[in-house]
Coordinates of C-alpha atoms and ligand atoms in Angstrom, one line a residue:
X1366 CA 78.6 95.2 99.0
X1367 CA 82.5 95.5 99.2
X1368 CA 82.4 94.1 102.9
X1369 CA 86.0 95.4 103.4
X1370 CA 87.7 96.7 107.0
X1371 CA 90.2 99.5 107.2
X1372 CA 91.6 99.3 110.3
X1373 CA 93.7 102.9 111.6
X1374 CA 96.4 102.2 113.9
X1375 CA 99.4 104.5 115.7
X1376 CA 101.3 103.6 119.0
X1377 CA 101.8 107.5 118.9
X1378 CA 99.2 109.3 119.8
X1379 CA 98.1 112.7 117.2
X1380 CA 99.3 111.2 114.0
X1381 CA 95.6 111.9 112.6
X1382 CA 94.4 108.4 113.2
X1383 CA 90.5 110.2 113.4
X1384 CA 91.1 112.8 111.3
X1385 CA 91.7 110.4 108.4
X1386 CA 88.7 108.1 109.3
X1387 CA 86.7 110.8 108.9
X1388 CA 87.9 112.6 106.1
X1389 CA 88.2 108.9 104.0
X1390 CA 84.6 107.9 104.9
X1391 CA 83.3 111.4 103.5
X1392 CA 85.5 110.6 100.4
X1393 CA 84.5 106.9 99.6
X1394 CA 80.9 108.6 100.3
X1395 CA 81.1 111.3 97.7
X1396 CA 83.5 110.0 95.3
X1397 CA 83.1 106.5 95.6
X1398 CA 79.1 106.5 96.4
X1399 CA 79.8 103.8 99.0
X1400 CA 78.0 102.8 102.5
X1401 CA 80.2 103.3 105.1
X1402 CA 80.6 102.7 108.8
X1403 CA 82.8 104.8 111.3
X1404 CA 83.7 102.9 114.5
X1405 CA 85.5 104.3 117.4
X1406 CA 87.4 102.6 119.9
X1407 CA 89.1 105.3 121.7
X1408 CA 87.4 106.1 125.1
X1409 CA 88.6 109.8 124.1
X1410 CA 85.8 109.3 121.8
X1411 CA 86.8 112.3 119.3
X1412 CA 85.4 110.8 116.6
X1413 CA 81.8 110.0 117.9
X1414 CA 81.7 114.0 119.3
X1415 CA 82.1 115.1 115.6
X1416 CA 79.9 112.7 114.6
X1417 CA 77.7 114.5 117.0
X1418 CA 77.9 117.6 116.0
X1419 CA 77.3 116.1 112.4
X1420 CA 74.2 115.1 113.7
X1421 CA 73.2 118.1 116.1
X1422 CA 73.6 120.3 112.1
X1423 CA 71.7 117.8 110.7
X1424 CA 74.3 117.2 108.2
X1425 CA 73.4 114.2 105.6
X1426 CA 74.3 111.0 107.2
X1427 CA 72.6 109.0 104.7
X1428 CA 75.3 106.4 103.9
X1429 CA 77.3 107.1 106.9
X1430 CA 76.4 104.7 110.0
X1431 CA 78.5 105.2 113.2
X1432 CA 79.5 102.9 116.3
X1433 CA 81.1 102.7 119.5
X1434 CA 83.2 99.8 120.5
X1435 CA 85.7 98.3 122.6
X1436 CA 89.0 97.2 120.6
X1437 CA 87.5 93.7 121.2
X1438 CA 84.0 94.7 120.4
X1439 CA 84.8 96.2 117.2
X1440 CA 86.3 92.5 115.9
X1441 CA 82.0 91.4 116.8
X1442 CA 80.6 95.0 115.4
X1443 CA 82.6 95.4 111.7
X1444 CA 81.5 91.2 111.3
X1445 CA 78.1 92.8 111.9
X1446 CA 78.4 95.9 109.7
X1447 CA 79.7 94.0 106.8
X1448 CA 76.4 92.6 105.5
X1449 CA 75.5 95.9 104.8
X1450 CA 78.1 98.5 104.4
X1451 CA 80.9 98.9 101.8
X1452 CA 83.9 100.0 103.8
X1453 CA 83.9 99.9 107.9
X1454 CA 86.3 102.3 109.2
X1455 CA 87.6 101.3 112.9
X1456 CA 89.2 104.2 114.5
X1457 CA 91.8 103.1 117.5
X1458 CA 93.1 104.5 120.5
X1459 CA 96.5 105.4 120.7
X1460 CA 99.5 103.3 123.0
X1461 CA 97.5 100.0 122.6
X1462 CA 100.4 97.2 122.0
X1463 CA 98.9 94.4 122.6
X1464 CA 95.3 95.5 122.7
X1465 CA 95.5 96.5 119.2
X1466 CA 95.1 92.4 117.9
X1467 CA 91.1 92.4 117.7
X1468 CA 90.9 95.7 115.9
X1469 CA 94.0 94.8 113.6
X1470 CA 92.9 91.1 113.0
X1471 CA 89.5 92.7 112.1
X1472 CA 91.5 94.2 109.2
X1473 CA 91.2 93.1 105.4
X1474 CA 93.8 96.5 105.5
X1475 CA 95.6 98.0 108.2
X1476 CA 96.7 101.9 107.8
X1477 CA 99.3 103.5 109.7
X1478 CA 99.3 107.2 109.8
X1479 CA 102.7 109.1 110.9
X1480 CA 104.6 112.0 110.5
X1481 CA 107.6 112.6 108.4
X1482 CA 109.5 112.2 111.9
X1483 CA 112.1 110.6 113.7
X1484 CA 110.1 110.6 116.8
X1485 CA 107.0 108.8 114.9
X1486 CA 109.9 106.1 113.2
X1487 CA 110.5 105.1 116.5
X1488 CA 106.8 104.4 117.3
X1489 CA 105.8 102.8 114.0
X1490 CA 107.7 99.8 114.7
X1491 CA 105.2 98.3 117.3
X1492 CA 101.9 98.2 115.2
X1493 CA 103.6 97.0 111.9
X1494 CA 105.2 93.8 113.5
X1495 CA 101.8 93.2 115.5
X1496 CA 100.0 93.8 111.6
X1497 CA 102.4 91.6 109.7
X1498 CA 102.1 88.9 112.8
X1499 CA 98.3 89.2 111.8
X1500 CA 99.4 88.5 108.0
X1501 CA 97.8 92.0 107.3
X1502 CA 97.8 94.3 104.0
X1503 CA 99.8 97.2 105.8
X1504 CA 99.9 101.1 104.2
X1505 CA 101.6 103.6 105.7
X1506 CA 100.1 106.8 105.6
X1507 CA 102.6 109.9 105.5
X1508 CA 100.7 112.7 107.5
X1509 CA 100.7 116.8 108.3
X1510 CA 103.9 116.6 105.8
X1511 CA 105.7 119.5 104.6
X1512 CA 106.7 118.2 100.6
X1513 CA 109.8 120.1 100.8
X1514 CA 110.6 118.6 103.8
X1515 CA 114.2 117.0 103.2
X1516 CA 112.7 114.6 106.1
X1517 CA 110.4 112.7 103.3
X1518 CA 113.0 110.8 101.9
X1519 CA 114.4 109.6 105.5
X1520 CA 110.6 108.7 106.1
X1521 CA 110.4 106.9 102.9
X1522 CA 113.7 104.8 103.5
X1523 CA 112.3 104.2 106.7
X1524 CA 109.1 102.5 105.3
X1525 CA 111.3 100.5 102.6
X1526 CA 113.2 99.1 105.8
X1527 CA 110.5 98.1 107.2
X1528 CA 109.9 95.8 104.4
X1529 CA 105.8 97.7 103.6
X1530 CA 104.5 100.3 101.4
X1531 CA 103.0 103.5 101.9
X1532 CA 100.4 104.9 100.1
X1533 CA 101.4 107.3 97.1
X1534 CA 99.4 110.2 98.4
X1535 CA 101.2 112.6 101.0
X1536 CA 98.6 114.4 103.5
X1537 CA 99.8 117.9 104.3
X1538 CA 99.8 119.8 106.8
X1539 CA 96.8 122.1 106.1
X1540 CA 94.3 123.5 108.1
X1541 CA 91.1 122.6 106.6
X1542 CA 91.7 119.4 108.1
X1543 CA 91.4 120.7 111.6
X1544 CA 88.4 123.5 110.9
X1545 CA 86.5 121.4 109.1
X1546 CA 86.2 118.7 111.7
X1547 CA 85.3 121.4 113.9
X1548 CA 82.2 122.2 112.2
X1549 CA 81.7 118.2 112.3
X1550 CA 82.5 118.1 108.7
X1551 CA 84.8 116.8 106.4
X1552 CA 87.5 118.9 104.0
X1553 CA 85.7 117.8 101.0
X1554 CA 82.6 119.0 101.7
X1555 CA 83.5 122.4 102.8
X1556 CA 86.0 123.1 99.4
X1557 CA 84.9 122.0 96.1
X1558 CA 88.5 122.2 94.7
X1559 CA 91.4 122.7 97.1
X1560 CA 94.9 120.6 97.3
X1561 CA 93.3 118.9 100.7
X1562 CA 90.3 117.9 98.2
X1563 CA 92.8 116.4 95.7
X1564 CA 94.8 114.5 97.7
X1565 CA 92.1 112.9 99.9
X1566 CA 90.1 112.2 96.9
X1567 CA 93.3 110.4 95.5
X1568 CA 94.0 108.8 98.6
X1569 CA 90.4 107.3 98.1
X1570 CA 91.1 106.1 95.2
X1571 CA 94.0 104.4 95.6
X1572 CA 92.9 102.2 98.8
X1573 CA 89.6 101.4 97.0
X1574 CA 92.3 99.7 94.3
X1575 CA 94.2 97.9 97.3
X1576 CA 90.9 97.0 99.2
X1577 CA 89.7 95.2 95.7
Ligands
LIG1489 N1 96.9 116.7 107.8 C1 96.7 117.5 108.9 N2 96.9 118.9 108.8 C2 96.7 119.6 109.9 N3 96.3 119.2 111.1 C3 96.1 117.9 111.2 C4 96.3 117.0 110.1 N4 96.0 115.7 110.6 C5 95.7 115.9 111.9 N5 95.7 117.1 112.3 C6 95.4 117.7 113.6 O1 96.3 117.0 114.5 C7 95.7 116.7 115.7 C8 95.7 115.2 116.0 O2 94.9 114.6 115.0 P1 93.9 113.4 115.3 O3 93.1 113.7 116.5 O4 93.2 113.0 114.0 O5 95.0 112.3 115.6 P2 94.8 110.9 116.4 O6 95.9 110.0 115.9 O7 93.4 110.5 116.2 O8 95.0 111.3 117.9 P3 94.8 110.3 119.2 O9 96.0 109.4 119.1 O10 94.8 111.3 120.3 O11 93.5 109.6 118.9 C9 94.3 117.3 115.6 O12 94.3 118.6 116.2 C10 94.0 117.4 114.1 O13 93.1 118.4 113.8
LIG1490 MG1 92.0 109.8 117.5

């Protein structure tokens, strides 16, 4: 067992905090053939209503266990899951400051989704100083990016000030991110070969490397 904890976390709300748990956890699944656990925090509770939906379609959950938590409860539940589960996803609310500790010190990796944006700049801020307080492996995760946006560049300076990485693997903007979920699935399992296949898949494979 890997035992590991990714931990998603945005002040700003919409940066595709769930729709990266979810598409990641199918991914490490089929690519990886790891055990994974999905936990959400978020009282919105998006994540456990596809997970729903999942299950209402009967859709193979075989190596996919899902929980609901408080932010502090998840700190008790991933210690838990570990024993028997490769990766444990926690899934967070958005606008939690403070609140964010348990969930974050829960973390062997904390990823940030945002937009190439200066109004997501200006929110990222928060959640990296609580993460490196924590003494936490911190990955930003560029999101819904157009990659002729002359806006990448800014966002990568922007991560180089704050002194982190992000991941080499832009997520675009692309629809199948959003449809699929509806269905309560994942990209990669509704397109065999598509550029949202590719770069999750890569993404996968790239955190697996930092999580080892
Ligand atoms: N890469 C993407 N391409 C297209 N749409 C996306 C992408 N990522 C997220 N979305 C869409 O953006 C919206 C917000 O995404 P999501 O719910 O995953 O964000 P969130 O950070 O979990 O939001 P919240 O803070 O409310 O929990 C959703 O409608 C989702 O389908
Ligand atoms: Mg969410």
């Amino acid at each position: 067992m890997l035992s590991k904890v990714i931990t998603i976390a945005q002040q700003k709300g919409g940066t595709g905090k769930t729709t990266l748990a979810v598409h990641l956890a199918l991914a490490f699944i089929k690519y990886h053939s790891l055990k994974l656990a999905i936990i959400d925090t978020d009282p919105q509770g998006s994540l456990g209503k596809w997970f729903v939906i999942r299950s209402d379609k009967k859709l193979p959950n075989d190596n996919l266990t899902f929980k609901t938590a408080s932010l502090w409860g998840a700190q008790y539940e991933s210690k838990t899951l570990k024993n028997d589960h490769d990766i444990i996803i926690i899934d967070t609310p958005p606008k939690i400051e403070s609140d964010a500790r348990p969930s974050i010190e829960a973390a062997d990796l904390v990823l940030i989704p945002m937009a190439a944006s200066h109004v997501d700049f200006w929110a990222t801020g928060a959640i990296v100083d609580i993460a490196k307080k924590a003494n936490k492996k911190i990955l930003i995760q560029i999101n819904r990016a157009n990659q002729r946006s002359k806006l990448i560049s800014k966002t990568n300076d922007f991560i180089r000030s704050l002194n982190i990485s992000s991941t080499k693997t832009i997520i675009g903007h692309r629809q199948i991110y959003a449809s699929s979920m509806g269905e309560g699935k994942t990209a990669v399992e509704k397109q065999k070969k598509s550029k949202a296949v590719e770069e999750i898949k890569k993404l996968s494979e790239q955190i697996l490397i930092e999580l080892k």
